Amino acid sequence: MTDLAEPAEQVVVRVGLAERAYDIVIGSGLVEQAGALIAERLPGVRAAIVTDRNVAGRHLSRLKSGLDKAGIDNVAIELEPGEKTKSFDALRGVVDAVLAARLERGDIVIALGGGVIGDLAGFASAIVRRGMRLVQMPTSLLAQVDSSVGGKTGINSAHGKNLVGAFHQPSLVLSDTDVLDTLPEREFRAGYAEVAKYGLIDRPQFFDWLEKNWREVFAGGAARTEAIAESCRAKAEVVARDERETGDRALLNLGHTFGHALEAATGYDGGRLVHGEGVAIGMALAHRFSARMNLASPDDAERVEAHLKAVGLPWRISDIEGELPGADGLLDYIRQDKKVSRGALTFILTRGVGQAFVARDVPASEVRSFLAEQIER
Amino acid sequence: MTDLAEPAEQVVVRVGLAERAYDIVIGSGLVEQAGALIAERLPGVRAAIVTDRNVAGRHLSRLKSGLDKAGIDNVAIELEPGEKTKSFDALRGVVDAVLAARLERGDIVIALGGGVIGDLAGFASAIVRRGMRLVQMPTSLLAQVDSSVGGKTGINSAHGKNLVGAFHQPSLVLSDTDVLDTLPEREFRAGYAEVAKYGLIDRPQFFDWLEKNWREVFAGGAARTEAIAESCRAKAEVVARDERETGDRALLNLGHTFGHALEAATGYDGGRLVHGEGVAIGMALAHRFSARMNLASPDDAERVEAHLKAVGLPWRISDIEGELPGADGLLDYIRQDKKVSRGALTFILTRGVGQAFVARDVPASEVRSFLAEQIER
């Protein structure tokens, strides 16, 4: 971890994936500077910008004028906002539009938006001409610290979320910290759950720092830049160790098995629970369950719960409004989660803050009785 | 090159792509043996067989009974035969069917069929759960010596052929030489053009051998097995040098720039010209054009033309029945070909049999006047 006491205004994180290494640039004013930064690193390219109508209204004209100034020929493809856009139909629409613009393999798709746009546009760039170059410009905190790093792209299927996709690394990621000021507070806070996650996985000093500095991260400026940069470093390290998710990368799912089950149990109703909130509750549950299994001290579970509570995130099942299924129902959702490998229950558990590990063959009966307790909290 | 004087009955070609290395098994009776061979190499997998109705009628029940015997749980997905199946709609259908069968990442898609099935099923396996395992069982000579080797998968778009896809290496290729006996003679012969191509690229001894032994290759048995194996070795070597087609792999397009233009000019009417026939004429043209540019001796062009003629393949533009556009029209088709990079005309030319090379910036005016001459032959 770099020295967090003196955070920098603009930070470049290098993701070291051998011949597919790339830079993540994090800082202020990057929407305007994108044209110049792209022209410098990827000379001569043409661009297709994929975005949604909400993001387009706020940022597209500034991005386009920067590209124009840098002499980068560009077209924009605007989609409907929302998770429904991660579909086969939208994928086909983007692929056709990129081909219609006669872009070649060396040209770029720019994904300007949150996780939905990044996943969809990233997948389209992975399959047009068997792989074009991709520039991620994530506009939500969640996308800046999670989905834009690591090369996972994809769409949903009737059989589940993210079941169709590709591993496709970007050539460049530009994370403009200013655009986060246009986000609703709740969305920023939900994204923060993933920031805290990196501390909990294997960076205890980062978690300490967040406990002290989270107000500054929420306020913006240098602390926010540094929190995003440290999150990207954390994710990039795990991805570099395990690009195609055969081992360690599973650690990034800390909080996600419980979280996904809760998202599914609320019917993916964002009014009740958004992804980051599910992860927050999931992380608290993973620490509490680890304590119950005598793997970690209950003090660590308390500490995690206290921090989530302090920043205003939900941390227990009863924080979710409305009806929920009982322990058996939640367990069924866990079983259906795609991370279930050959019938065994795999969880990310912990030995304490910053000491997460992959636990395979967790007994379903233990999970069930734990959930029955937790529903009552 | 191995000693072609004593060809073996069953041959295994290892494709050396580091952690993605795999075997191509070529020989007799492999449809029946597939279950046992897969169980041995990929223990514990479940399978989705993707095939077309014609191939299913001839080979599916034998494949399924072998899989059943080996304890490999399997489902079959049957598609319409023909190039139209390489579509977004068919892709979605296969993806949904594989997910409905609840296959996991470590399970396999078996592509049982010609190039259309291999490309489509291969692409589906590349994107379901961001990459499942793939077993190619090519049932045409063209697929056995070309499309099943090298990891290119994909579908067509309204903007052109193979414009959407992925690089996805199979875990195993099983090429049953018996199934080729059920092919129409014309289809086998067209596939042979790609066999000859490997000799012309960089294996002059193989081309010598084919000149002497082509009748035995057409008749079946050991010479056929060896011709397929040598073709796979040739392609595998090029692919291993350049998996993602940034350089040398372009050599495999010998004959394809002219060939694709001719296919396009006939409106992809297989009654007039099938892919391998287009490649045959394209290879003859590439050698003749190289001679005209003083790169190679006219004797080499004569030799290539004579061999294609001997095996019954078309070798000049006038061998195509019906109306064709003039030199300008053909040049337009060449310009539209996806291998055109940033406006420059790239051709695979040659310094003689077995000495092909990538020529960039070939003057369009030279190509035009050459085509004007050749149309009259």
mmCIF file of N, CA, C and O in Angstrom, chain A residues 75-142:
data_model
loop_
_atom_site.group_PDB
_atom_site.id
_atom_site.type_symbol
_atom_site.label_atom_id
_atom_site.label_comp_id
_atom_site.label_asym_id
_atom_site.label_seq_id
_atom_site.Cartn_x
_atom_site.Cartn_y
_atom_site.Cartn_z
ATOM 1 N N VAL A 75 -18.142 8.031 -33.059
ATOM 2 C CA VAL A 75 -19.604 7.962 -33.122
ATOM 3 C C VAL A 75 -20.087 7.582 -31.728
ATOM 4 O O VAL A 75 -19.355 6.961 -30.956
ATOM 5 N N ALA A 76 -21.330 7.967 -31.400
ATOM 6 C CA ALA A 76 -21.882 7.609 -30.093
ATOM 7 C C ALA A 76 -23.070 6.676 -30.275
ATOM 8 O O ALA A 76 -23.871 6.840 -31.202
ATOM 9 N N ILE A 77 -23.163 5.677 -29.408
ATOM 10 C CA ILE A 77 -24.266 4.718 -29.414
ATOM 11 C C ILE A 77 -24.949 4.853 -28.054
ATOM 12 O O ILE A 77 -24.351 4.523 -27.028
ATOM 13 N N GLU A 78 -26.174 5.374 -28.046
ATOM 14 C CA GLU A 78 -26.868 5.621 -26.774
ATOM 15 C C GLU A 78 -27.906 4.537 -26.500
ATOM 16 O O GLU A 78 -28.719 4.223 -27.356
ATOM 17 N N LEU A 79 -27.874 4.001 -25.281
ATOM 18 C CA LEU A 79 -28.774 2.910 -24.910
ATOM 19 C C LEU A 79 -29.691 3.348 -23.776
ATOM 20 O O LEU A 79 -29.449 4.362 -23.120
ATOM 21 N N GLU A 80 -30.720 2.548 -23.543
ATOM 22 C CA GLU A 80 -31.607 2.789 -22.395
ATOM 23 C C GLU A 80 -30.826 2.535 -21.106
ATOM 24 O O GLU A 80 -30.071 1.570 -21.020
ATOM 25 N N PRO A 81 -31.007 3.351 -20.083
ATOM 26 C CA PRO A 81 -30.353 3.063 -18.801
ATOM 27 C C PRO A 81 -30.992 1.836 -18.145
ATOM 28 O O PRO A 81 -32.167 1.548 -18.405
ATOM 29 N N GLY A 82 -30.246 1.158 -17.317
ATOM 30 C CA GLY A 82 -30.824 0.074 -16.517
ATOM 31 C C GLY A 82 -30.329 -1.308 -16.882
ATOM 32 O O GLY A 82 -29.823 -1.552 -17.978
ATOM 33 N N GLU A 83 -30.502 -2.204 -15.918
ATOM 34 C CA GLU A 83 -30.002 -3.580 -16.012
ATOM 35 C C GLU A 83 -30.558 -4.337 -17.215
ATOM 36 O O GLU A 83 -29.914 -5.236 -17.744
ATOM 37 N N LYS A 84 -31.757 -3.973 -17.664
ATOM 38 C CA LYS A 84 -32.355 -4.671 -18.813
ATOM 39 C C LYS A 84 -31.530 -4.524 -20.074
ATOM 40 O O LYS A 84 -31.681 -5.289 -21.027
ATOM 41 N N THR A 85 -30.672 -3.518 -20.085
ATOM 42 C CA THR A 85 -29.821 -3.291 -21.257
ATOM 43 C C THR A 85 -28.717 -4.345 -21.376
ATOM 44 O O THR A 85 -28.119 -4.498 -22.435
ATOM 45 N N LYS A 86 -28.449 -5.098 -20.305
ATOM 46 C CA LYS A 86 -27.457 -6.179 -20.414
ATOM 47 C C LYS A 86 -28.102 -7.415 -21.043
ATOM 48 O O LYS A 86 -28.162 -8.488 -20.442
ATOM 49 N N SER A 87 -28.580 -7.255 -22.288
ATOM 50 C CA SER A 87 -29.336 -8.322 -22.949
ATOM 51 C C SER A 87 -28.693 -8.679 -24.286
ATOM 52 O O SER A 87 -27.885 -7.924 -24.829
ATOM 53 N N PHE A 88 -29.098 -9.821 -24.821
ATOM 54 C CA PHE A 88 -28.656 -10.240 -26.152
ATOM 55 C C PHE A 88 -29.065 -9.204 -27.202
ATOM 56 O O PHE A 88 -28.299 -8.899 -28.117
ATOM 57 N N ASP A 89 -30.283 -8.656 -27.069
ATOM 58 C CA ASP A 89 -30.749 -7.688 -28.068
ATOM 59 C C ASP A 89 -29.887 -6.433 -28.078
ATOM 60 O O ASP A 89 -29.511 -5.929 -29.135
ATOM 61 N N ALA A 90 -29.592 -5.903 -26.890
ATOM 62 C CA ALA A 90 -28.758 -4.703 -26.825
ATOM 63 C C ALA A 90 -27.352 -5.014 -27.333
ATOM 64 O O ALA A 90 -26.735 -4.197 -28.014
ATOM 65 N N LEU A 91 -26.849 -6.209 -27.009
ATOM 66 C CA LEU A 91 -25.521 -6.611 -27.483
ATOM 67 C C LEU A 91 -25.474 -6.586 -29.005
ATOM 68 O O LEU A 91 -24.561 -6.024 -29.610
ATOM 69 N N ARG A 92 -26.479 -7.185 -29.630
ATOM 70 C CA ARG A 92 -26.521 -7.222 -31.075
ATOM 71 C C ARG A 92 -26.579 -5.800 -31.646
ATOM 72 O O ARG A 92 -25.932 -5.486 -32.646
ATOM 73 N N GLY A 93 -27.359 -4.940 -30.991
ATOM 74 C CA GLY A 93 -27.470 -3.553 -31.448
ATOM 75 C C GLY A 93 -26.123 -2.839 -31.416
ATOM 76 O O GLY A 93 -25.757 -2.140 -32.365
ATOM 77 N N VAL A 94 -25.369 -3.036 -30.329
ATOM 78 C CA VAL A 94 -24.066 -2.378 -30.219
ATOM 79 C C VAL A 94 -23.090 -2.947 -31.252
ATOM 80 O O VAL A 94 -22.378 -2.206 -31.935
ATOM 81 N N VAL A 95 -23.068 -4.275 -31.366
ATOM 82 C CA VAL A 95 -22.172 -4.921 -32.333
ATOM 83 C C VAL A 95 -22.458 -4.406 -33.746
ATOM 84 O O VAL A 95 -21.533 -4.030 -34.488
ATOM 85 N N ASP A 96 -23.735 -4.346 -34.112
ATOM 86 C CA ASP A 96 -24.094 -3.877 -35.456
ATOM 87 C C ASP A 96 -23.692 -2.420 -35.657
ATOM 88 O O ASP A 96 -23.209 -2.042 -36.723
ATOM 89 N N ALA A 97 -23.903 -1.606 -34.625
ATOM 90 C CA ALA A 97 -23.569 -0.187 -34.756
ATOM 91 C C ALA A 97 -22.063 0.028 -34.885
ATOM 92 O O ALA A 97 -21.609 0.874 -35.655
ATOM 93 N N VAL A 98 -21.276 -0.760 -34.154
ATOM 94 C CA VAL A 98 -19.816 -0.635 -34.249
ATOM 95 C C VAL A 98 -19.348 -1.073 -35.643
ATOM 96 O O VAL A 98 -18.499 -0.422 -36.265
ATOM 97 N N LEU A 99 -19.941 -2.159 -36.155
ATOM 98 C CA LEU A 99 -19.575 -2.613 -37.501
ATOM 99 C C LEU A 99 -20.024 -1.608 -38.562
ATOM 100 O O LEU A 99 -19.310 -1.350 -39.530
ATOM 101 N N ALA A 100 -21.218 -1.037 -38.338
ATOM 102 C CA ALA A 100 -21.726 -0.057 -39.306
ATOM 103 C C ALA A 100 -20.809 1.161 -39.378
ATOM 104 O O ALA A 100 -20.677 1.795 -40.429
ATOM 105 N N ALA A 101 -20.151 1.475 -38.252
ATOM 106 C CA ALA A 101 -19.214 2.608 -38.234
ATOM 107 C C ALA A 101 -17.881 2.234 -38.877
ATOM 108 O O ALA A 101 -16.966 3.053 -38.921
ATOM 109 N N ARG A 102 -17.771 0.981 -39.343
ATOM 110 C CA ARG A 102 -16.578 0.481 -40.046
ATOM 111 C C ARG A 102 -15.313 0.585 -39.208
ATOM 112 O O ARG A 102 -14.220 0.841 -39.720
ATOM 113 N N LEU A 103 -15.447 0.363 -37.912
ATOM 114 C CA LEU A 103 -14.260 0.352 -37.065
ATOM 115 C C LEU A 103 -13.496 -0.942 -37.298
ATOM 116 O O LEU A 103 -14.070 -1.983 -37.596
ATOM 117 N N GLU A 104 -12.173 -0.859 -37.157
ATOM 118 C CA GLU A 104 -11.318 -2.026 -37.340
ATOM 119 C C GLU A 104 -10.843 -2.550 -35.988
ATOM 120 O O GLU A 104 -11.147 -1.981 -34.955
ATOM 121 N N ARG A 105 -10.080 -3.655 -36.051
ATOM 122 C CA ARG A 105 -9.635 -4.304 -34.822
ATOM 123 C C ARG A 105 -8.831 -3.404 -33.902
ATOM 124 O O ARG A 105 -8.939 -3.490 -32.688
ATOM 125 N N GLY A 106 -8.003 -2.560 -34.479
ATOM 126 C CA GLY A 106 -7.154 -1.694 -33.664
ATOM 127 C C GLY A 106 -7.888 -0.481 -33.114
ATOM 128 O O GLY A 106 -7.347 0.244 -32.286
ATOM 129 N N ASP A 107 -9.113 -0.244 -33.581
ATOM 130 C CA ASP A 107 -9.883 0.891 -33.088
ATOM 131 C C ASP A 107 -10.462 0.589 -31.706
ATOM 132 O O ASP A 107 -10.323 -0.516 -31.201
ATOM 133 N N ILE A 108 -11.119 1.603 -31.115
ATOM 134 C CA ILE A 108 -11.560 1.429 -29.728
ATOM 135 C C ILE A 108 -13.072 1.579 -29.548
ATOM 136 O O ILE A 108 -13.738 2.335 -30.251
ATOM 137 N N VAL A 109 -13.574 0.824 -28.596
ATOM 138 C CA VAL A 109 -14.897 1.075 -28.033
ATOM 139 C C VAL A 109 -14.656 1.785 -26.702
ATOM 140 O O VAL A 109 -13.829 1.335 -25.904
ATOM 141 N N ILE A 110 -15.334 2.906 -26.488
ATOM 142 C CA ILE A 110 -15.255 3.604 -25.209
ATOM 143 C C ILE A 110 -16.542 3.326 -24.444
ATOM 144 O O ILE A 110 -17.633 3.640 -24.926
ATOM 145 N N ALA A 111 -16.434 2.699 -23.281
ATOM 146 C CA ALA A 111 -17.600 2.428 -22.445
ATOM 147 C C ALA A 111 -17.740 3.557 -21.449
ATOM 148 O O ALA A 111 -16.976 3.638 -20.485
ATOM 149 N N LEU A 112 -18.684 4.465 -21.692
ATOM 150 C CA LEU A 112 -18.906 5.622 -20.818
ATOM 151 C C LEU A 112 -20.179 5.376 -20.013
ATOM 152 O O LEU A 112 -21.294 5.535 -20.519
ATOM 153 N N GLY A 113 -20.024 4.946 -18.769
ATOM 154 C CA GLY A 113 -21.205 4.678 -17.959
ATOM 155 C C GLY A 113 -20.875 3.836 -16.747
ATOM 156 O O GLY A 113 -19.703 3.656 -16.386
ATOM 157 N N GLY A 114 -21.905 3.325 -16.111
ATOM 158 C CA GLY A 114 -21.739 2.478 -14.935
ATOM 159 C C GLY A 114 -21.460 1.038 -15.337
ATOM 160 O O GLY A 114 -21.054 0.751 -16.465
ATOM 161 N N GLY A 115 -21.714 0.134 -14.402
ATOM 162 C CA GLY A 115 -21.393 -1.270 -14.631
ATOM 163 C C GLY A 115 -22.131 -1.900 -15.796
ATOM 164 O O GLY A 115 -21.573 -2.724 -16.521
ATOM 165 N N VAL A 116 -23.377 -1.510 -15.993
ATOM 166 C CA VAL A 116 -24.160 -2.096 -17.092
ATOM 167 C C VAL A 116 -23.502 -1.768 -18.429
ATOM 168 O O VAL A 116 -23.279 -2.649 -19.267
ATOM 169 N N ILE A 117 -23.176 -0.491 -18.629
ATOM 170 C CA ILE A 117 -22.546 -0.072 -19.884
ATOM 171 C C ILE A 117 -21.162 -0.698 -20.033
ATOM 172 O O ILE A 117 -20.782 -1.172 -21.112
ATOM 173 N N GLY A 118 -20.399 -0.724 -18.954
ATOM 174 C CA GLY A 118 -19.057 -1.307 -19.016
ATOM 175 C C GLY A 118 -19.099 -2.777 -19.388
ATOM 176 O O GLY A 118 -18.329 -3.240 -20.231
ATOM 177 N N ASP A 119 -20.013 -3.522 -18.781
ATOM 178 C CA ASP A 119 -20.110 -4.948 -19.056
ATOM 179 C C ASP A 119 -20.572 -5.213 -20.489
ATOM 180 O O ASP A 119 -20.045 -6.088 -21.178
ATOM 181 N N LEU A 120 -21.579 -4.460 -20.916
ATOM 182 C CA LEU A 120 -22.145 -4.673 -22.246
ATOM 183 C C LEU A 120 -21.180 -4.212 -23.340
ATOM 184 O O LEU A 120 -20.882 -4.958 -24.283
ATOM 185 N N ALA A 121 -20.691 -2.990 -23.222
ATOM 186 C CA ALA A 121 -19.786 -2.451 -24.247
ATOM 187 C C ALA A 121 -18.479 -3.229 -24.254
ATOM 188 O O ALA A 121 -17.892 -3.472 -25.311
ATOM 189 N N GLY A 122 -18.027 -3.641 -23.067
ATOM 190 C CA GLY A 122 -16.814 -4.452 -22.989
ATOM 191 C C GLY A 122 -16.994 -5.772 -23.716
ATOM 192 O O GLY A 122 -16.112 -6.206 -24.467
ATOM 193 N N PHE A 123 -18.147 -6.400 -23.531
ATOM 194 C CA PHE A 123 -18.417 -7.672 -24.205
ATOM 195 C C PHE A 123 -18.493 -7.457 -25.716
ATOM 196 O O PHE A 123 -17.910 -8.231 -26.497
ATOM 197 N N ALA A 124 -19.183 -6.400 -26.135
ATOM 198 C CA ALA A 124 -19.256 -6.118 -27.578
ATOM 199 C C ALA A 124 -17.847 -5.934 -28.151
ATOM 200 O O ALA A 124 -17.518 -6.484 -29.210
ATOM 201 N N SER A 125 -16.984 -5.200 -27.434
ATOM 202 C CA SER A 125 -15.629 -4.971 -27.950
ATOM 203 C C SER A 125 -14.832 -6.268 -27.989
ATOM 204 O O SER A 125 -13.928 -6.432 -28.799
ATOM 205 N N ALA A 126 -15.187 -7.215 -27.111
ATOM 206 C CA ALA A 126 -14.482 -8.506 -27.084
ATOM 207 C C ALA A 126 -14.816 -9.363 -28.294
ATOM 208 O O ALA A 126 -14.006 -10.186 -28.720
ATOM 209 N N ILE A 127 -15.996 -9.190 -28.873
ATOM 210 C CA ILE A 127 -16.426 -10.108 -29.934
ATOM 211 C C ILE A 127 -16.494 -9.481 -31.325
ATOM 212 O O ILE A 127 -16.530 -10.212 -32.312
ATOM 213 N N VAL A 128 -16.528 -8.149 -31.435
ATOM 214 C CA VAL A 128 -16.486 -7.554 -32.773
ATOM 215 C C VAL A 128 -15.105 -7.820 -33.371
ATOM 216 O O VAL A 128 -14.090 -7.513 -32.750
ATOM 217 N N ARG A 129 -15.061 -8.434 -34.532
ATOM 218 C CA ARG A 129 -13.806 -8.813 -35.204
ATOM 219 C C ARG A 129 -12.918 -9.644 -34.281
ATOM 220 O O ARG A 129 -11.706 -9.550 -34.315
ATOM 221 N N ARG A 130 -13.545 -10.423 -33.419
ATOM 222 C CA ARG A 130 -12.864 -11.286 -32.437
ATOM 223 C C ARG A 130 -11.977 -10.492 -31.488
ATOM 224 O O ARG A 130 -10.974 -11.009 -30.985
ATOM 225 N N GLY A 131 -12.361 -9.231 -31.228
ATOM 226 C CA GLY A 131 -11.616 -8.502 -30.213
ATOM 227 C C GLY A 131 -11.081 -7.169 -30.687
ATOM 228 O O GLY A 131 -10.067 -7.123 -31.363
ATOM 229 N N MET A 132 -11.778 -6.079 -30.332
ATOM 230 C CA MET A 132 -11.268 -4.731 -30.572
ATOM 231 C C MET A 132 -10.658 -4.221 -29.268
ATOM 232 O O MET A 132 -10.770 -4.851 -28.225
ATOM 233 N N ARG A 133 -10.075 -3.027 -29.333
ATOM 234 C CA ARG A 133 -9.564 -2.425 -28.114
ATOM 235 C C ARG A 133 -10.696 -1.735 -27.352
ATOM 236 O O ARG A 133 -11.685 -1.303 -27.957
ATOM 237 N N LEU A 134 -10.520 -1.652 -26.039
ATOM 238 C CA LEU A 134 -11.566 -1.138 -25.161
ATOM 239 C C LEU A 134 -10.985 -0.083 -24.231
ATOM 240 O O LEU A 134 -9.924 -0.277 -23.648
ATOM 241 N N VAL A 135 -11.681 1.046 -24.111
ATOM 242 C CA VAL A 135 -11.342 2.047 -23.101
ATOM 243 C C VAL A 135 -12.535 2.164 -22.155
ATOM 244 O O VAL A 135 -13.652 2.469 -22.583
ATOM 245 N N GLN A 136 -12.301 1.880 -20.884
ATOM 246 C CA GLN A 136 -13.367 1.979 -19.900
ATOM 247 C C GLN A 136 -13.361 3.380 -19.295
ATOM 248 O O GLN A 136 -12.307 3.863 -18.852
ATOM 249 N N MET A 137 -14.529 4.029 -19.289
ATOM 250 C CA MET A 137 -14.675 5.301 -18.569
ATOM 251 C C MET A 137 -15.833 5.162 -17.591
ATOM 252 O O MET A 137 -16.953 5.611 -17.852
ATOM 253 N N PRO A 138 -15.565 4.524 -16.453
ATOM 254 C CA PRO A 138 -16.633 4.231 -15.493
ATOM 255 C C PRO A 138 -17.130 5.511 -14.819
ATOM 256 O O PRO A 138 -16.323 6.351 -14.413
ATOM 257 N N THR A 139 -18.447 5.636 -14.695
ATOM 258 C CA THR A 139 -19.029 6.862 -14.131
ATOM 259 C C THR A 139 -19.730 6.638 -12.795
ATOM 260 O O THR A 139 -20.394 7.535 -12.294
ATOM 261 N N SER A 140 -19.606 5.421 -12.230
ATOM 262 C CA SER A 140 -20.132 5.205 -10.878
ATOM 263 C C SER A 140 -18.977 4.719 -10.009
ATOM 264 O O SER A 140 -17.984 4.182 -10.520
ATOM 265 N N LEU A 141 -19.087 4.919 -8.707
ATOM 266 C CA LEU A 141 -18.013 4.460 -7.816
ATOM 267 C C LEU A 141 -17.849 2.948 -7.933
ATOM 268 O O LEU A 141 -16.729 2.428 -7.995
ATOM 269 N N LEU A 142 -18.988 2.232 -7.982
ATOM 270 C CA LEU A 142 -18.933 0.775 -8.098
ATOM 271 C C LEU A 142 -18.140 0.363 -9.328
ATOM 272 O O LEU A 142 -17.282 -0.522 -9.279
#
